[in-house]
XYZ file of C-alpha atoms in Angstrom:
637
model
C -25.094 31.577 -16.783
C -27.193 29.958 -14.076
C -27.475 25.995 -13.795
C -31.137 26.161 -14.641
C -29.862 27.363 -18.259
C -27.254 25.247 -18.327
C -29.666 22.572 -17.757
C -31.941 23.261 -20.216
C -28.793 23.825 -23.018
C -28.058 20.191 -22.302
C -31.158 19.010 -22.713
C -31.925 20.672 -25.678
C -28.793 19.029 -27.348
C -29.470 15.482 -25.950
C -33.332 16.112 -27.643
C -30.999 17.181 -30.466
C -28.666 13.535 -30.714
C -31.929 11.249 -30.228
C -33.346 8.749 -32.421
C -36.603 10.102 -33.766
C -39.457 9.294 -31.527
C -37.405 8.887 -28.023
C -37.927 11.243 -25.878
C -37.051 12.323 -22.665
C -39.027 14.266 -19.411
C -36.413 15.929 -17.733
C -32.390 16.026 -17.080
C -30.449 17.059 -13.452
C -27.229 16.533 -12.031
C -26.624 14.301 -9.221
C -23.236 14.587 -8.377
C -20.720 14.098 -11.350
C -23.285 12.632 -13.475
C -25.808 14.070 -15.518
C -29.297 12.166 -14.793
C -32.004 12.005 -17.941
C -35.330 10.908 -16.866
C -37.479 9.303 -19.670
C -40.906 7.983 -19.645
C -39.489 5.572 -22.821
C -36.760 3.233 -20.528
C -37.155 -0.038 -23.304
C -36.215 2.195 -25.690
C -32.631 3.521 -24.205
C -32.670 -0.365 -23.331
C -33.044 -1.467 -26.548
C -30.230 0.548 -28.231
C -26.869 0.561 -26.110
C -25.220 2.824 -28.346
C -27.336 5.958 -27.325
C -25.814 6.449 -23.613
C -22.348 5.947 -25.170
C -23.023 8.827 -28.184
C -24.657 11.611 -25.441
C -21.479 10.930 -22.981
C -19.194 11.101 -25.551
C -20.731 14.371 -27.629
C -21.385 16.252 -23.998
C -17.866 14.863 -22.526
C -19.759 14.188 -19.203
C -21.305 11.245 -17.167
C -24.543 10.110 -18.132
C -27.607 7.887 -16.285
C -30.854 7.334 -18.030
C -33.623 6.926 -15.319
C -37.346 5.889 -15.731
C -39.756 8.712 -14.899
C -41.213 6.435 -11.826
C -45.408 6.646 -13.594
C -43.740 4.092 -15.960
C -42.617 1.908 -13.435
C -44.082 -1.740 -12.844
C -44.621 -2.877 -9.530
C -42.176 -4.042 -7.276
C -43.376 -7.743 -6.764
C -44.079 -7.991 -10.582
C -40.943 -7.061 -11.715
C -39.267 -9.586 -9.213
C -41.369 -11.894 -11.241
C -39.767 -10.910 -14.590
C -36.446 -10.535 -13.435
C -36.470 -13.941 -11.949
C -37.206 -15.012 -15.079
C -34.505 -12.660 -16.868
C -31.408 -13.966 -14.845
C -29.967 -16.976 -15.193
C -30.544 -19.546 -12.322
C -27.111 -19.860 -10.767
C -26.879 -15.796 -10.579
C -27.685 -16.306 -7.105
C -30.078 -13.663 -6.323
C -30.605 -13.081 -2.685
C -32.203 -9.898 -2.083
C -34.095 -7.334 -4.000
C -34.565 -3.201 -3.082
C -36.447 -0.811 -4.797
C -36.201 3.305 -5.230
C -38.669 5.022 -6.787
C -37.307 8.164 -6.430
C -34.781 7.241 -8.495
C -36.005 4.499 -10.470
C -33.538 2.036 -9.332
C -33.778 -2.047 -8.603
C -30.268 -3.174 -6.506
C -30.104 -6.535 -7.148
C -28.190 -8.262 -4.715
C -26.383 -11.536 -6.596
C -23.705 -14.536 -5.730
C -22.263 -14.064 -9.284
C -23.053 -10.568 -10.363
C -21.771 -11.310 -13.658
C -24.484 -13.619 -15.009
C -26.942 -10.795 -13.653
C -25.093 -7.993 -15.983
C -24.560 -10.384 -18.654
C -22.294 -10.077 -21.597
C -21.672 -6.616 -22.758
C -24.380 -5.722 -19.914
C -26.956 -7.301 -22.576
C -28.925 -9.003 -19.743
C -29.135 -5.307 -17.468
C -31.030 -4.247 -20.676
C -32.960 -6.847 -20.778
C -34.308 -6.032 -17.072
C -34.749 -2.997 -18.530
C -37.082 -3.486 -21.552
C -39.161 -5.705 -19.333
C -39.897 -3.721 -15.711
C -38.599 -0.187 -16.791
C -36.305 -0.478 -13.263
C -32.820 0.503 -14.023
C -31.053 -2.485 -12.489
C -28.160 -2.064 -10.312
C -26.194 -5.057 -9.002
C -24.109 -5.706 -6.356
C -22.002 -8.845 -4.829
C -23.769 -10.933 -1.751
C -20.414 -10.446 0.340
C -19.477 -14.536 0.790
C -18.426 -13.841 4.615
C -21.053 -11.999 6.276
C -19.567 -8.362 7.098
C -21.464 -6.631 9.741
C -19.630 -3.594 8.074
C -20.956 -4.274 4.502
C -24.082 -4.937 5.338
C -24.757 -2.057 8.004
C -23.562 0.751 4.766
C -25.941 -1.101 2.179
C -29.033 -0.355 5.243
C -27.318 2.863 5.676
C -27.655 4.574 1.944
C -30.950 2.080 1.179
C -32.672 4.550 4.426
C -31.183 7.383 3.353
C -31.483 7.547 0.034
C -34.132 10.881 -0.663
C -30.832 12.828 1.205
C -28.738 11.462 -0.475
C -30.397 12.579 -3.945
C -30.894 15.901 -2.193
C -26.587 16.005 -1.442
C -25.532 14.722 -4.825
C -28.226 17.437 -6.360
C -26.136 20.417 -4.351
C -22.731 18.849 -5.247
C -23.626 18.388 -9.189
C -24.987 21.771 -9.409
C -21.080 22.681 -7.576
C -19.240 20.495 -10.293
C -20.835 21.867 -13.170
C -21.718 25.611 -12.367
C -19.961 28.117 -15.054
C -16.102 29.193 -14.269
C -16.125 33.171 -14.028
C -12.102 33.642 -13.246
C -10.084 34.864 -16.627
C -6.353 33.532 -14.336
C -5.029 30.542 -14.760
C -2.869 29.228 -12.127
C -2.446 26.026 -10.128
C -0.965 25.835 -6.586
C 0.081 22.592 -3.796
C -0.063 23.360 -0.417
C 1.523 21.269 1.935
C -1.235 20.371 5.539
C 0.805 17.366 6.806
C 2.538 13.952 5.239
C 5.817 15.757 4.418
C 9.326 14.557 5.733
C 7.254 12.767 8.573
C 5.008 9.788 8.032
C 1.256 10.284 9.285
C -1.464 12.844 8.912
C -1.240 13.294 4.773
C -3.338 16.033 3.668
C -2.447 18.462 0.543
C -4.786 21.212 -0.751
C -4.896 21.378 -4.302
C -5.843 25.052 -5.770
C -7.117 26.711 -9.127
C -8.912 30.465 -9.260
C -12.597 27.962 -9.082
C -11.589 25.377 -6.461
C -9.988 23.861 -3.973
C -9.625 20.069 -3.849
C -8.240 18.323 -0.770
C -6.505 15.011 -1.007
C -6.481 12.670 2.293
C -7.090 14.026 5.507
C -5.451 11.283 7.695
C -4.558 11.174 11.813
C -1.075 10.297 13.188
C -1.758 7.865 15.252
C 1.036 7.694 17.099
C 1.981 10.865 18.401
C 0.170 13.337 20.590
C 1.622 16.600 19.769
C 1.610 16.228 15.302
C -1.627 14.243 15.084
C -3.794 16.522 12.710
C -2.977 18.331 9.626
C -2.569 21.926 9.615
C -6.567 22.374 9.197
C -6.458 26.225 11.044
C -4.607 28.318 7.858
C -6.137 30.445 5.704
C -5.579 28.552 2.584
C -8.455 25.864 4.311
C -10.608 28.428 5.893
C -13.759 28.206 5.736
C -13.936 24.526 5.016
C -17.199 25.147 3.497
C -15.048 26.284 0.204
C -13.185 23.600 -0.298
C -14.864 21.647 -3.419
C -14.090 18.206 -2.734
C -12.020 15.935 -0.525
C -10.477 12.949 -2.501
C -9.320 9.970 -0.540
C -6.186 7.580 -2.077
C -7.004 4.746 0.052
C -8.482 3.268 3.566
C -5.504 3.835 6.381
C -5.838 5.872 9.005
C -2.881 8.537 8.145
C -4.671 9.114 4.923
C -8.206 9.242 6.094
C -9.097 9.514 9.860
C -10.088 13.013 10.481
C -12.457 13.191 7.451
C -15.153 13.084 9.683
C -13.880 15.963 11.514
C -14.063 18.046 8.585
C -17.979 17.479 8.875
C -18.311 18.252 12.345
C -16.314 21.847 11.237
C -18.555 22.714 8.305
C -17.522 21.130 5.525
C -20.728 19.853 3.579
C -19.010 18.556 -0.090
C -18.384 15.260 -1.556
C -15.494 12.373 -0.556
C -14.594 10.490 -3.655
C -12.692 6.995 -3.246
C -13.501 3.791 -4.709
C -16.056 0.949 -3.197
C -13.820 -0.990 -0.710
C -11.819 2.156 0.353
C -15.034 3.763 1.158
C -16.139 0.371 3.350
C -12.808 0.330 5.240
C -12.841 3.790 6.109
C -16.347 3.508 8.081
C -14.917 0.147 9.838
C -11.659 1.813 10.700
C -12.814 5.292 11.648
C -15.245 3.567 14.507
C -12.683 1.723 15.630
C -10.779 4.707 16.086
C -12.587 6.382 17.987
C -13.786 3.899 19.684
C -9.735 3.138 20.899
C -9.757 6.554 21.702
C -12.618 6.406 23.809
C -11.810 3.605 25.645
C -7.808 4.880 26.031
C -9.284 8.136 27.741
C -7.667 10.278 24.778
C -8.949 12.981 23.042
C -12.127 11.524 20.645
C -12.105 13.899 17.772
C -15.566 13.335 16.284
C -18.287 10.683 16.561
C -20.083 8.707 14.890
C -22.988 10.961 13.424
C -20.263 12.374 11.804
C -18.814 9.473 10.493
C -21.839 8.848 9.141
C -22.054 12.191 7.625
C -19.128 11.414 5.665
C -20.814 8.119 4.118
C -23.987 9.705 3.135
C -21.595 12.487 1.238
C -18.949 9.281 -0.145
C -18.951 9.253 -4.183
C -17.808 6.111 -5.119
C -15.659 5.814 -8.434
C -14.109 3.152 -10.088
C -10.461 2.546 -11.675
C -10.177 4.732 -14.964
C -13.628 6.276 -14.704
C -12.460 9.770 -15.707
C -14.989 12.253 -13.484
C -15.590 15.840 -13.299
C -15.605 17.124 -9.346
C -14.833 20.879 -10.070
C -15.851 23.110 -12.812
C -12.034 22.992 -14.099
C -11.168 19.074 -12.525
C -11.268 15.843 -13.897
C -10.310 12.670 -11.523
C -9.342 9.468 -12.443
C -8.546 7.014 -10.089
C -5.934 3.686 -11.310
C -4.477 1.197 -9.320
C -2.320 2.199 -6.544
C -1.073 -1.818 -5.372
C -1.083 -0.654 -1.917
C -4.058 -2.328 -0.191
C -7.296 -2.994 -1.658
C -8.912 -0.252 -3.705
C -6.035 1.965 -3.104
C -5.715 4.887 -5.969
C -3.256 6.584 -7.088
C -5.232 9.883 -8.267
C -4.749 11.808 -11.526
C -5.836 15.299 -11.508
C -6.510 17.000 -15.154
C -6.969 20.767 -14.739
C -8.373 23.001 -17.109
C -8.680 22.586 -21.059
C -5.313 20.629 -21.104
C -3.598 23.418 -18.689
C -1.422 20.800 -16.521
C -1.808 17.717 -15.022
C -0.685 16.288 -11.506
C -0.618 12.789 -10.194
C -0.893 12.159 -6.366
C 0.456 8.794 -5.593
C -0.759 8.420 -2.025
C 1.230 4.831 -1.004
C 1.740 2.997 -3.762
C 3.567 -1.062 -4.659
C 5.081 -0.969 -7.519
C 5.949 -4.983 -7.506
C 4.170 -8.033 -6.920
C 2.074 -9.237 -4.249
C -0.176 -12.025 -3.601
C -3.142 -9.704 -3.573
C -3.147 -6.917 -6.468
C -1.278 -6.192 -9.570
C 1.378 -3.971 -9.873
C 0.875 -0.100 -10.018
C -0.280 1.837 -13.038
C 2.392 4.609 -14.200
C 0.697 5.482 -17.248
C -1.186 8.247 -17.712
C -2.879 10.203 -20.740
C -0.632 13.178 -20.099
C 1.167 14.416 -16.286
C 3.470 17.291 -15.774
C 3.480 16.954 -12.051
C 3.862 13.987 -9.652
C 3.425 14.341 -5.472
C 4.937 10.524 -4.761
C 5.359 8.945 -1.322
C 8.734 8.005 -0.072
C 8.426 5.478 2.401
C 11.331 3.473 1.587
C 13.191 5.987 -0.456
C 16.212 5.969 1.431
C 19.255 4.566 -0.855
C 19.787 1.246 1.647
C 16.059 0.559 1.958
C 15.726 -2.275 -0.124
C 13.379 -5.295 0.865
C 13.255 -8.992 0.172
C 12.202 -10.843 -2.770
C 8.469 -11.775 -2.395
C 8.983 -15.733 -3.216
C 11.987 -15.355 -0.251
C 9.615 -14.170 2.269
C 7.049 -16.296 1.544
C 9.573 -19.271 1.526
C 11.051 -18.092 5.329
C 7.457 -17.706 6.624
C 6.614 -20.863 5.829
C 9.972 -22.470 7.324
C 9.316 -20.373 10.475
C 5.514 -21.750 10.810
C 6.352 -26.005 10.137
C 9.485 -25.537 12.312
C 6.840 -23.996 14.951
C 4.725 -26.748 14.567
C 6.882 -29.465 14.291
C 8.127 -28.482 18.302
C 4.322 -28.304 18.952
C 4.403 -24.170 19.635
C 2.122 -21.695 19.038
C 3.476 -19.117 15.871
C 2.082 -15.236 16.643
C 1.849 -12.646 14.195
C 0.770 -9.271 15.079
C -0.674 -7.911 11.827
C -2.553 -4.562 10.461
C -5.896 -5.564 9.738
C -5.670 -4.452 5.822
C -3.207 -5.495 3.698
C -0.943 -7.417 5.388
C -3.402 -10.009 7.213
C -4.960 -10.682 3.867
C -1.626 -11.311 2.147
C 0.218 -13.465 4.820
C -3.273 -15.500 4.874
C -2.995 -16.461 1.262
C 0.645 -17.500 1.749
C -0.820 -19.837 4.642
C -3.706 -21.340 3.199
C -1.565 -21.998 -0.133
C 1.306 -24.043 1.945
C -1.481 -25.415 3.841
C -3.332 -26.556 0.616
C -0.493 -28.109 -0.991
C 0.612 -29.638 2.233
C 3.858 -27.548 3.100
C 2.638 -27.002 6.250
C 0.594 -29.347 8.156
C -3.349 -28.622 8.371
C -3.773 -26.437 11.434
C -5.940 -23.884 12.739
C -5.486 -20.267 11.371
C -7.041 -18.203 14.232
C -7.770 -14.645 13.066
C -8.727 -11.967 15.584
C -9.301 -8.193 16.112
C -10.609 -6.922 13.208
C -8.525 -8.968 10.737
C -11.745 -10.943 9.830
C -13.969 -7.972 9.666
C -11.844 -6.796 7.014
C -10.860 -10.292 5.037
C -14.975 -9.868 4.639
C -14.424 -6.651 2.762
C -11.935 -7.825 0.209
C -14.258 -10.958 -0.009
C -17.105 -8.743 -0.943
C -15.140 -6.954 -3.830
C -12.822 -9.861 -5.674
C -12.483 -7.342 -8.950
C -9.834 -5.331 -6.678
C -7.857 -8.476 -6.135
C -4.938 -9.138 -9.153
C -5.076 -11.487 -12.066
C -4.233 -14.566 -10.334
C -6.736 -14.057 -7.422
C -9.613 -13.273 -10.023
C -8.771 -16.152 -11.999
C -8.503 -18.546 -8.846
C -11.556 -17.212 -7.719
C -14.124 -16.712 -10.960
C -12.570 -19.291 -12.903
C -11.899 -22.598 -10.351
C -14.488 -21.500 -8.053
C -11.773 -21.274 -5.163
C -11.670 -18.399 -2.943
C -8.428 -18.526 -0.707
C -10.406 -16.495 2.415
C -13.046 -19.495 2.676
C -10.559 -21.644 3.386
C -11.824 -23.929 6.381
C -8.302 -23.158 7.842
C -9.162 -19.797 8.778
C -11.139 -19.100 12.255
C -12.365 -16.090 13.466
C -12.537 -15.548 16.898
C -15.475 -13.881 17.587
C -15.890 -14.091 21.180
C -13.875 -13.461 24.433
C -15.040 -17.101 25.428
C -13.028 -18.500 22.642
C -9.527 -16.506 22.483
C -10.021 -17.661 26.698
C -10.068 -21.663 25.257
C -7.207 -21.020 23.097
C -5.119 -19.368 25.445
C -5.727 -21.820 28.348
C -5.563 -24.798 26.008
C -2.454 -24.075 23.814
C -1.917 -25.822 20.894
C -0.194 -26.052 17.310
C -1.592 -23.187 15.782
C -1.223 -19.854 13.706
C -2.548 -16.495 15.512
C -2.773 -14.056 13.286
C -4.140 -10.747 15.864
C -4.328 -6.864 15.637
C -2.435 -4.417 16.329
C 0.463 -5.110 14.148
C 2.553 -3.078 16.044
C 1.495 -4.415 19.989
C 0.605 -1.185 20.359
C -2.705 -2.706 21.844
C -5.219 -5.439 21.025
C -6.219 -8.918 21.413
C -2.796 -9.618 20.471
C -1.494 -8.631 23.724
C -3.045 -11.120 25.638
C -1.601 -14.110 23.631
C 1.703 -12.149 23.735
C 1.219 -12.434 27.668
C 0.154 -16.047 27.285
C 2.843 -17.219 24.915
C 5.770 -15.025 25.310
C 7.092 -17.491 28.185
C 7.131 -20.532 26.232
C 10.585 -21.782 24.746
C 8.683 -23.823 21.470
C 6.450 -20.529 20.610
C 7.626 -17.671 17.745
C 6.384 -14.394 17.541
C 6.653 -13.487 13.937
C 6.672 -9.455 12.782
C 5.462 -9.238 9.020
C 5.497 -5.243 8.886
C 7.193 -2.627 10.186
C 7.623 -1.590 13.594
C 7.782 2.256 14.351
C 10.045 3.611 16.980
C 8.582 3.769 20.753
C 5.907 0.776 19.939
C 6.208 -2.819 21.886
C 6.777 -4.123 19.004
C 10.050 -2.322 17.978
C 11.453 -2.769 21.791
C 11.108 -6.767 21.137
C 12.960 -6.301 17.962
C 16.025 -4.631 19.862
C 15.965 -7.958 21.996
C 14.018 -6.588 24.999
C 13.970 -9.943 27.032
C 11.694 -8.472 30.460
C 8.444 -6.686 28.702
C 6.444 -4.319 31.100
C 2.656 -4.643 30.502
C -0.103 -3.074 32.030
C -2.609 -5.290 33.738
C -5.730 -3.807 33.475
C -5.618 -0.983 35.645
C -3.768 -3.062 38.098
C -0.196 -1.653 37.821
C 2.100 -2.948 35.473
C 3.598 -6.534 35.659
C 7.065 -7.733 33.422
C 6.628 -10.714 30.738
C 9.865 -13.054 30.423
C 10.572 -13.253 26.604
C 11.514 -16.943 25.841
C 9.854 -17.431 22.882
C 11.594 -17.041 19.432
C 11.435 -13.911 17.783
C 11.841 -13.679 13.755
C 11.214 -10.552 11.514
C 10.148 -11.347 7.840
C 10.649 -8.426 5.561
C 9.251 -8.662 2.183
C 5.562 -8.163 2.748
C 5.108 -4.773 3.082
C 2.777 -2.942 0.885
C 5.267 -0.022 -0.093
C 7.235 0.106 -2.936
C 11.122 -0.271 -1.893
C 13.997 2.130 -3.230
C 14.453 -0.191 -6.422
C 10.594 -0.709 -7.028
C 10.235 3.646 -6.655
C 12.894 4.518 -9.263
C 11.890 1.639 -11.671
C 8.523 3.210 -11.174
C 9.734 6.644 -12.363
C 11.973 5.172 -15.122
C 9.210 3.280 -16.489
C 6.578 5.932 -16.370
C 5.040 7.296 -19.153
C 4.441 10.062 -20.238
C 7.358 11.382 -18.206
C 6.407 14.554 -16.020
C 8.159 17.467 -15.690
C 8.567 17.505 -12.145
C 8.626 15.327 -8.970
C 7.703 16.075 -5.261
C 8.515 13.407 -2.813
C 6.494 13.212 0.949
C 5.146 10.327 3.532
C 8.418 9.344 4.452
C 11.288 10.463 7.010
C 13.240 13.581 6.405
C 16.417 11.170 4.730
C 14.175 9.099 2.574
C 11.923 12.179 0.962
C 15.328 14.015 0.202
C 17.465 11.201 -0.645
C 14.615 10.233 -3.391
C 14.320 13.733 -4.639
C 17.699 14.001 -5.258
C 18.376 10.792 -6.985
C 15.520 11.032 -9.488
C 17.086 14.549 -10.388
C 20.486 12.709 -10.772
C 18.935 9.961 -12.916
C 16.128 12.012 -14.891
C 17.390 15.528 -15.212
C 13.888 17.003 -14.251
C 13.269 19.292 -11.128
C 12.813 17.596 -7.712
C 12.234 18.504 -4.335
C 11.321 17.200 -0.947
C 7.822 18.968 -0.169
C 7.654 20.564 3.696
C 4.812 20.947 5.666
C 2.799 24.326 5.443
C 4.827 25.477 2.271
C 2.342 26.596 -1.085
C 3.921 25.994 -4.442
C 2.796 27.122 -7.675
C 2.912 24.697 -10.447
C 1.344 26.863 -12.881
């Protein structure tokens, strides 16, 4: 059956479910969803229920849009909207589509703008015909945030054009009578860095992360070249679990090499892969090393990104439904849940995953509606990697920081830019606020700030606590006036020749490179100073040779030659922080999931902690295990 027919099936059985005398002009997929235009908006507005019915009786994502003849002009409807909202929404910008019949509202406190139940969205409705979307006026200005909004706003006509191709992909008619599913293996496996897996059925192919290793020369991509991959044109979809470079950085490549399908992640993961994969290449570029794409085709990728959100269950194959949950890892991390078929399995791709507290999100989810098969990272999955209680490393940062301060020194962290920066800065601001720590500044440089903007922009990621601190009491922890971004060379200059009791919190986390290098340089000398490691330190980096008590530190001096820092400055590593579930947190993870699956594949994690895992939730469950290789295919059905 060709779309066109299938098109015209569905409408006739939406005309079919309407209340007499609604109507509608025309229906289309745009991506996963399946768009009905109306001439009749105020009437969909007026009864909520009639969305829900069609989405439920057709089992499929639907968007009513206003056939644009019925639309009221843009200035008048600004008029009535202004009057729709409540004052202290704090509407600040206003963009119009009439393509696609669509009014962004741009809002302080998006909530009042949706209203209870989304009563005040239909509202908008009934009055200017507009379907209203809103989204949050980022409190910290993010160059990043605002550059993607300009970004789709321009190029929204190809846009409608891509999602068009890719919803006549996801719905087209399966033709193959087999019924098998197969995992291949394209890099992640026994080695951290570069996760990519292909996941296969007789109608599509579905690849999940495509990231770079970043620190190694010779295993930096995925196994792209084999036949199971080739011609990247076939592959269906490319689903990202969340925003680090070893899960996403050679997306864009895929682009450049003929892939033309969608990328689904959610909202923030979508924002930090844009900021990271520039800065990527732009490292690269400035390193002399091999720049594997640019940025056209990063922002390729963007104009094909699909955003979802937690538990939105979406079709992106003719035989695939994806649901995204919360992964705990860094913000809008997902842990993805693949449902293949009419009920024929069901796998669950962890990507990195916290399954504990942190000051930022909740816990991860381990239940699922049904799951046979589970692909789970193994970090710390060795037997001895256990880490600290949270409350203990927050307690021994804090001692380390007002002992620092008290001997008037200068505390360095170098920290990852997401994730880590965020989390350390809420432990800071909270023993600043409650006076543990004396008020100093909290300098923040690289792109730590950048990012803080990002999970600024989308507080709903953050956990309970954070959302309640934030929505609730009106306090938002990354406003603090502690917290100062240095923006300029001028300024990191001032603080280096002018040192003084202070927090520097700098990229890279591993002193692999960075601003964070020149304080290093600056501080490293002086007796009263710490430099403070919050995450982990890979073998070969800077920031692993300080840890082994390196006490003369070659650096490069800009092209120079090389000249050797004397390390007199304290050195403390605070374990606790890290983003990754432990070996306690993993197996409490699997003993608590529900349902339980039938197997379990470990990966992202050295050789000893993917097997060591493996085996020890086949000793505790009784259910088959393995520890996945690179470049193998298995069949799970």
């Amino acid at each position: 059956m060709v779309i066109e027919d299938i098109l015209e099936g569905l409408k006739k059985k939406i005309e079919k479910n309407l209340p007499a005398g609604t109507t509608i002009s025309n229906v289309e997929f745009e991506g996963p969803q399946l768009v009905v235009y109306t001439e009749e908006p105020r009437k969909f507005a007026d009864n909520g229920n009639i969305v829900r019915t069609l989405a439920k009786n057709l089992r499929t994502r639907i968007v009513v849009r206003p056939d644009p003849k019925v639309l009221l002009a843009p200035e008048e409807s600004i008029d009535l909207i202004n009057q729709t909202v409540p004052e202290d929404s704090g509407v600040t910008n206003y963009d119009f589509a009439p393509d696609v019949g669509e009014v962004i509202i741009e809002a302080e406190k998006p909530g009042l703008v949706i209203g209870k139940h989304g009563e005040t969205l239909r509202e908008i409705t009934k009055k200017v015909g507009w379907t209203p979307k809103v989204v949050r006026t980022p409190p910290i200005k993010s160059r990043t945030v605002k550059n993607i909004r300009e970004f789709m706003k321009k190029n929204h006509a190809d846009r409608k054009d891509i999602l068009k191709t890719i919803g006549r992909k996801i719905h087209r008619e399966c033709t193959s009578k087999d019924q098998w599913v197969r995992l291949t293996s394209l890099g992640g496996c026994r080695e951290v860095g570069r996760s990519c897996f292909l996941l296969s059925t007789p109608e599509s192919k579905i690849m999940i992360d495509c990231g770079v290793n970043v620190g190694s020369d010779d295993d930096m991509t995925p196994y792209l070249y084999i036949p199971e991959v080739q011609p990247l044109n076939q592959i269906d979809a490319v689903v990202i679990t969340h925003a680090h470079l070893d899960h996403h950085g050679l997306v864009p490549l895929l682009y450049k090499y003929g892939y033309d399908g969608p990328i689904y992640c959610t909202h923030p993961t979508r924002d930090m892969m844009v900021l990271l994969e520039l800065d990527f290449i732009d490292v690269a570029a400035k390193d002399g090393k091999l720049v594997p794409y640019e940025s056209a085709d990063v922002r390729n990728a963007l104009k094909h990104s699909v955003v979802l959100e937690y538990e939105e269950v979406t079709d992106i194959a003719p035989d695939i439904k994806l649901t995204f949950h919360n992964a705990g890892h860094i913000i809008g991390s997902a842990i993805s849940h693949f449902h293949i078929g009419d009920g024929l399995h069901n796998v669950v791709i962890t990507g990195d995953f916290k399954y504990g507290p942190t000051r930022l999100f909740n816990p991860a989810v381990n239940k699922f509606p049904r799951v046979e098969t589970v692909i789970t990272e193994s970090t710390y999955g060795a037997s001895n990697s256990m880490q600290p209680a949270l409350k203990d490393a927050e307690k021994n940062l804090q001692r380390i920081i007002k002992e620092t301060i008290e001997r008037q020194g200068v505390v360095l962290i170098p920290a990852f830019a997401v994730g880590r920066s965020q989390e350390v800065m809420i432990v800071i601001e909270e023993a600043i606020r409650k006076g543990i720590i004396d008020e100093i500044p909290v300098y923040l440089d690289g792109m730590i700030w950048e990012a803080t903007a990002i999970h600024a922009t989308y507080p709903e990621y953050l956990n309970n606590d954070l959302r309640r601190l934030i929505f609730q009491k009106g306090q938002n922890p990354f406003l603090s006036e502690c917290f100062k971004p240095v923006d300029s060379n001028e300024l990191r200059r001032n603080i280096i020749e002018n040192p003084h009791p202070c927090v520097i919190l700098s990229t890279s986390g591993m002193m692999s490179g960075g601003p964070v290098m020149e304080y290093f340089k600056a501080f490293a000398p002086g007796e009263r100073n710490t430099l403070v490691f919050v995450g982990y330190q890979a073998d070969g980096t800077m920031g692993r040779r300080i840890q082994k008590g390196w006490k003369e530190i070659p650096l490069s001096s800009g092209g120079k030659g090389s000249e050797t820092v004397r390390m007199n400055m304290d050195v403390e590593i605070v374990d606790g922080f890290s983003g990754h579930s432990d070996r306690k947190q993993l197996m409490e993870f699997f003993k608590r999931m529900k349902p339980q699956p039938e197997r379990v594949f470990t990966e992202h994690g050295d050789e000893r902690s993917c097997i060591d895992l493996a085996s020890s939730v086949h000793k505790r469950k009784k259910i088959e295990t393995r520890a996945l290789t690179n470049l193998e295919t298995i069949r799970l059905v």
